[in-house]
Amino acid sequence: MLVIMQAHATEEQVGAVCRKIEELGFRAHPMPGPTRTAIGITGNTVPVDPAALEGLAGVAECIAVSKPYKLVARELKEDNTVVDLGDGVRVGGTELAIIAGPCAVESREQAFAIAAKVKAAGATLFRGGAYKPRSSPYSFQGLGEEGLKILAEVRAEFGLKIVTEAVDSESLELVEHYADVIQIGARNMQNFSLLKRAGRAAKPVLLKRGLSATLDEFLMAAEYILAEGNYNVILCERGIRTFADHTRNTLDLSVIPAVKRLSHLPIIVDPSHGTGRREKVIPLSRAAVAVGADGLLVEVHHQPEQALSDGYQSLLPDQFQQLMEEISQIGAVLRRSVARAAGTPQSLRAV
Ligand code: PEP
Ligand code: MN
């Protein structure tokens, strides 16, 4: 159930309703908005009796939720969630969030070389896996904590926010410590214990859509994270399995307006895993921005033929620069801007 507060309800009144919800043995999730605050209720196994709350001061109405998710729903929060990563980097606002970098962190030299290029092209977030979920146990599994330390150095040197994947609760602990955004990969979208752990993390979560997840399943996975109290979730469409064999996955761009209708959470698109082929990444990036995505996650490698994973879908730095120029123009049609290209790296700055 959702409790909708009156537009002029005071903080004390919101607090009193939350206390009442907790007294009833449930959890209250107040979501302030520009016009009014709504309070989501979780922890109930049977419908909550609205009579206990309707009479409280400041309450406008109690609404039963028909969907299996509530905290991610637009009904709870009309305005879009903007995930604020600090230093002016936001996901879900008017600026498109561009996350770029290699599939995996392979070495300090590799990460720094790519970070310099993507920063110069205007990316504000850097990606790179330190824990890689690979189909084969014999493929490169990532550098682990050493990779996370390299990513932290990239942040210090280039001022880029760091997005990297956690594959289990042990790696999540470390990713939470080193990164700015915790990525939960497609294969773990329904790893419910990992989702709950991410929900207790102090950092925002980038949740990728599972390989065969419906929209409801995707939103319920996000609900797991919010239900634990972490409201900073960014969704990511990365392609789903279909019968099509001209593409690694089928990038489902129709999910973007569908998510926008049902949820207040931001959603970005990963055209790299979505297509699996370099030549398809720029066209699908253009389309993703046109359809209303809040940003992109793009794999970039300066030596893709030597990459330890996903080289064939990684853009070369010049192609990434081209992508940024093209989406800036498409974004402008939709009144969405792309971050301005780079300043000088830390080490080159005069002290
Ligand atoms: C990745 O982003 O590196 C990755 C492994 O993606 P996905 O979970 O979408 O396959
Ligand atoms: Mn990859």
XYZ file of C-alpha atoms and ligand atoms in Angstrom:
362
model
C 0.000 0.000 0.000
C 1.029 3.600 -0.575
C 0.167 6.443 1.752
C -0.131 9.718 -0.151
C 0.420 12.733 2.086
C -1.325 16.049 1.505
C 0.694 18.641 -0.408
C 1.118 20.812 2.689
C 1.819 17.908 5.123
C 4.588 18.748 7.570
C 7.740 16.709 8.238
C 6.336 15.877 11.692
C 3.167 14.480 10.124
C 5.215 12.348 7.696
C 7.310 11.161 10.653
C 4.200 10.256 12.675
C 2.801 8.182 9.784
C 6.144 6.383 9.393
C 6.218 5.624 13.133
C 2.673 4.231 12.975
C 3.662 1.983 10.044
C 6.670 0.687 12.010
C 4.470 0.128 15.089
C 2.260 -2.068 12.946
C 5.377 -4.177 12.290
C 6.063 -2.960 8.721
C 8.754 -0.857 7.108
C 8.047 2.706 5.951
C 9.769 4.188 2.874
C 9.048 7.938 2.643
C 9.668 9.343 -0.850
C 9.527 13.146 -0.921
C 8.540 14.727 -4.227
C 8.158 18.299 -5.460
C 4.400 18.308 -4.911
C 3.877 15.759 -2.142
C 5.454 12.955 -0.146
C 4.331 9.366 -0.638
C 5.180 6.589 1.808
C 5.631 3.024 0.595
C 4.990 0.142 2.989
C 6.906 -3.132 2.820
C 7.166 -6.142 5.101
C 3.465 -6.986 5.043
C 2.388 -10.447 3.938
C -1.318 -9.560 3.828
C -2.860 -6.277 2.633
C -2.477 -3.434 5.156
C -5.765 -2.152 6.584
C -5.980 1.501 5.449
C -8.202 2.371 8.423
C -5.137 2.435 10.700
C -3.518 5.215 8.640
C -6.238 7.156 6.837
C -7.253 9.134 9.894
C -3.742 10.390 10.705
C -2.997 14.091 10.290
C -1.664 15.054 6.846
C -2.739 11.854 5.082
C -4.529 12.491 1.766
C -5.262 8.884 0.795
C -4.123 5.272 0.982
C -3.807 3.417 -2.325
C -3.642 -0.339 -2.701
C -0.867 -1.355 -5.128
C -1.919 -3.831 -7.766
C 1.600 -4.536 -9.085
C 4.067 -6.932 -7.442
C 6.467 -4.012 -6.983
C 5.735 -0.786 -5.198
C 8.832 1.250 -4.328
C 10.079 1.364 -7.935
C 6.622 2.318 -9.220
C 5.701 5.714 -10.637
C 2.580 5.566 -8.494
C 4.824 6.077 -5.469
C 6.989 8.797 -6.992
C 5.780 10.836 -9.943
C 9.042 12.631 -10.641
C 12.104 10.887 -12.064
C 14.753 9.655 -9.661
C 18.082 11.357 -10.245
C 21.030 9.409 -8.848
C 23.560 11.983 -7.671
C 27.138 10.697 -7.670
C 28.683 13.977 -6.545
C 30.923 16.442 -8.403
C 28.067 17.266 -10.759
C 27.724 13.706 -12.087
C 24.098 12.611 -12.123
C 22.168 9.806 -13.736
C 18.553 10.493 -14.675
C 18.688 14.273 -14.946
C 18.776 16.367 -18.089
C 22.398 15.422 -18.795
C 23.060 12.047 -20.441
C 25.316 9.863 -18.286
C 28.037 8.250 -20.360
C 29.884 5.306 -18.827
C 32.806 4.108 -20.930
C 35.817 1.865 -20.542
C 37.090 -1.637 -21.197
C 35.203 -4.821 -20.508
C 37.848 -5.779 -17.956
C 40.657 -3.996 -16.163
C 43.746 -5.754 -17.532
C 46.569 -3.573 -16.203
C 47.190 -0.067 -14.875
C 48.644 0.982 -18.255
C 45.621 -0.323 -20.157
C 43.101 1.319 -17.797
C 44.953 4.659 -17.809
C 45.348 4.697 -21.607
C 41.614 4.105 -22.125
C 40.534 6.447 -19.314
C 42.510 9.316 -20.865
C 40.725 8.772 -24.187
C 37.172 8.429 -22.864
C 37.632 11.392 -20.546
C 38.879 13.524 -23.440
C 35.765 12.552 -25.412
C 33.485 13.667 -22.554
C 32.626 10.536 -20.550
C 32.116 11.236 -16.860
C 32.061 7.642 -15.639
C 34.617 4.894 -16.197
C 33.778 1.202 -16.313
C 35.980 -1.895 -16.143
C 35.405 -5.279 -14.590
C 37.665 -6.543 -11.811
C 35.420 -9.579 -11.267
C 34.297 -11.009 -14.592
C 31.403 -13.448 -14.912
C 32.703 -15.521 -17.859
C 30.864 -18.307 -19.669
C 34.018 -20.449 -19.553
C 35.902 -21.081 -16.294
C 39.130 -20.940 -18.339
C 38.550 -17.391 -19.624
C 40.127 -14.378 -17.875
C 38.275 -13.913 -14.585
C 39.497 -10.406 -13.752
C 42.210 -8.975 -11.512
C 40.069 -8.904 -8.363
C 41.050 -6.375 -5.689
C 44.147 -5.359 -7.665
C 41.766 -4.281 -10.450
C 39.690 -2.280 -7.980
C 42.811 -0.472 -6.783
C 43.639 0.448 -10.383
C 40.108 1.787 -10.803
C 40.513 3.915 -7.685
C 43.716 5.295 -9.203
C 41.828 6.095 -12.402
C 39.329 8.110 -10.348
C 42.100 9.986 -8.570
C 43.941 10.734 -11.805
C 41.081 11.572 -14.166
C 38.183 12.535 -11.876
C 35.958 9.891 -13.479
C 33.349 8.105 -11.360
C 33.927 4.354 -11.202
C 31.372 1.674 -12.134
C 32.377 -1.961 -11.631
C 30.695 -5.297 -11.147
C 30.259 -7.345 -7.973
C 29.561 -11.028 -8.539
C 28.951 -12.197 -4.960
C 28.676 -10.712 -1.481
C 32.435 -10.988 -0.904
C 33.292 -8.950 -4.009
C 30.408 -6.578 -3.286
C 32.043 -5.653 0.012
C 35.207 -4.630 -1.856
C 33.408 -2.974 -4.792
C 31.376 -0.934 -2.289
C 34.625 0.245 -0.753
C 36.495 1.179 -3.955
C 33.842 2.134 -6.542
C 31.210 4.846 -6.934
C 28.557 2.578 -8.449
C 28.098 -1.164 -7.828
C 27.189 -3.051 -11.002
C 25.024 -6.169 -10.737
C 25.397 -8.084 -13.985
C 22.772 -9.715 -16.175
C 23.569 -13.184 -14.864
C 22.958 -12.077 -11.290
C 19.758 -10.098 -11.880
C 17.810 -12.720 -9.993
C 20.456 -13.531 -7.382
C 18.127 -12.361 -4.646
C 20.582 -12.594 -1.761
C 23.063 -10.472 -3.729
C 20.310 -7.965 -4.544
C 19.443 -7.719 -0.832
C 23.100 -7.162 0.026
C 23.272 -4.426 -2.647
C 20.176 -2.926 -1.066
C 22.106 -2.505 2.183
C 25.122 -0.960 0.445
C 26.023 2.687 0.866
C 26.648 3.164 -2.877
C 24.266 3.388 -5.867
C 23.600 0.230 -7.855
C 23.585 -0.280 -11.631
C 21.283 -3.229 -12.259
C 21.533 -4.949 -15.643
C 18.551 -6.715 -17.150
C 18.770 -10.517 -17.083
C 19.272 -12.384 -20.345
C 15.667 -13.533 -20.446
C 14.002 -11.257 -17.923
C 10.580 -9.773 -18.525
C 9.990 -6.157 -17.591
C 8.123 -7.201 -14.428
C 11.012 -9.463 -13.393
C 13.475 -6.642 -14.058
C 11.487 -4.192 -11.932
C 11.024 -6.739 -9.159
C 14.779 -7.284 -9.051
C 15.169 -3.523 -8.570
C 12.444 -3.656 -5.919
C 14.617 -6.059 -3.895
C 17.287 -3.363 -3.693
C 14.924 -0.519 -2.802
C 13.085 -2.649 -0.238
C 16.348 -2.858 1.746
C 16.579 0.944 1.788
C 18.882 1.718 -1.155
C 16.834 3.973 -3.439
C 19.734 4.829 -5.764
C 19.228 2.277 -8.497
C 20.041 2.744 -12.184
C 18.516 0.209 -14.575
C 20.416 -0.960 -17.654
C 19.052 -2.624 -20.786
C 21.826 -4.827 -22.246
C 20.013 -7.018 -24.747
C 18.034 -10.215 -24.310
C 18.292 -13.703 -25.804
C 16.174 -14.247 -28.898
C 16.362 -16.492 -31.983
C 18.190 -13.756 -33.901
C 21.726 -14.758 -34.824
C 22.902 -11.604 -36.590
C 23.534 -10.040 -33.190
C 24.918 -11.344 -29.860
C 21.717 -10.287 -28.089
C 18.638 -8.388 -29.186
C 18.778 -4.886 -27.754
C 15.238 -4.237 -26.547
C 14.912 -0.487 -26.939
C 11.150 -0.663 -26.503
C 11.770 -1.368 -22.833
C 12.940 2.241 -22.313
C 9.565 3.977 -22.757
C 7.918 1.014 -21.005
C 10.145 1.500 -17.934
C 9.585 5.256 -18.036
C 5.850 4.718 -17.826
C 5.959 2.240 -14.945
C 8.925 3.415 -12.899
C 10.647 6.557 -11.678
C 14.103 4.931 -11.863
C 16.626 6.033 -14.494
C 17.461 3.568 -17.272
C 20.552 3.505 -19.455
C 21.466 1.302 -22.438
C 24.480 -0.939 -23.031
C 24.783 -1.257 -26.835
C 28.082 -3.195 -26.495
C 26.737 -6.358 -24.860
C 23.421 -5.626 -26.551
C 24.881 -6.178 -30.002
C 28.245 -7.874 -29.479
C 29.698 -6.312 -32.627
C 31.636 -3.078 -32.851
C 29.957 -1.875 -36.049
C 26.531 -1.969 -34.442
C 27.424 -0.006 -31.313
C 27.257 3.535 -32.729
C 23.929 3.088 -34.587
C 22.291 1.515 -31.530
C 23.727 4.212 -29.251
C 22.098 6.851 -31.427
C 18.822 4.965 -31.238
C 19.061 4.531 -27.455
C 19.419 8.261 -26.913
C 16.598 8.969 -29.363
C 14.254 6.597 -27.544
C 14.826 8.376 -24.232
C 17.573 6.459 -22.409
C 19.217 8.381 -19.564
C 22.685 7.381 -20.685
C 24.920 4.739 -22.212
C 27.379 2.120 -21.025
C 29.920 1.548 -23.796
C 32.966 -0.707 -23.982
C 36.045 1.049 -25.345
C 39.525 -0.424 -25.840
C 42.636 1.157 -27.339
C 43.903 -2.263 -28.541
C 40.744 -4.328 -28.973
C 42.519 -7.134 -30.836
C 44.572 -7.748 -27.672
C 41.700 -7.368 -25.192
C 41.280 -10.204 -22.699
C 37.501 -10.016 -23.075
C 34.918 -8.533 -25.458
C 37.438 -6.933 -27.835
C 35.189 -7.498 -30.878
C 32.463 -5.329 -29.385
C 34.754 -2.605 -27.995
C 34.893 0.718 -29.798
C 38.226 2.256 -30.662
C 38.764 5.618 -28.923
C 38.174 7.559 -32.174
C 34.887 5.774 -32.709
C 33.862 6.636 -29.159
C 34.646 10.271 -29.863
C 32.421 10.070 -32.956
C 29.658 8.465 -30.879
C 29.833 11.315 -28.359
C 29.564 13.930 -31.105
C 26.589 12.215 -32.699
C 24.640 11.627 -29.506
C 25.253 15.235 -28.452
C 23.301 16.295 -31.511
C 20.531 13.758 -31.009
C 20.358 14.631 -27.304
C 19.890 18.307 -28.180
C 16.635 17.499 -30.000
C 15.358 16.036 -26.720
C 16.868 18.853 -24.613
C 19.416 16.502 -23.122
C 23.044 17.497 -22.959
C 26.238 15.472 -22.879
C 29.016 16.373 -20.453
C 31.627 18.738 -21.776
C 34.852 17.101 -22.770
C 37.668 16.845 -20.394
C 40.020 19.081 -18.558
C 43.626 18.262 -17.856
C 44.450 15.032 -15.998
C 45.504 15.492 -12.364
C 49.180 14.670 -12.926
C 49.522 17.230 -15.748
C 47.991 20.036 -13.744
C 50.209 22.771 -12.343
C 50.486 22.482 -8.565
C 29.735 -6.246 -18.364
O 29.134 -5.158 -18.304
O 30.957 -6.341 -18.435
C 28.948 -7.493 -18.369
C 29.497 -8.664 -18.064
O 27.680 -7.306 -18.746
P 26.385 -8.249 -18.662
O 26.201 -8.593 -17.212
O 25.315 -7.373 -19.211
O 26.666 -9.455 -19.532
Mn 32.057 -7.105 -21.530
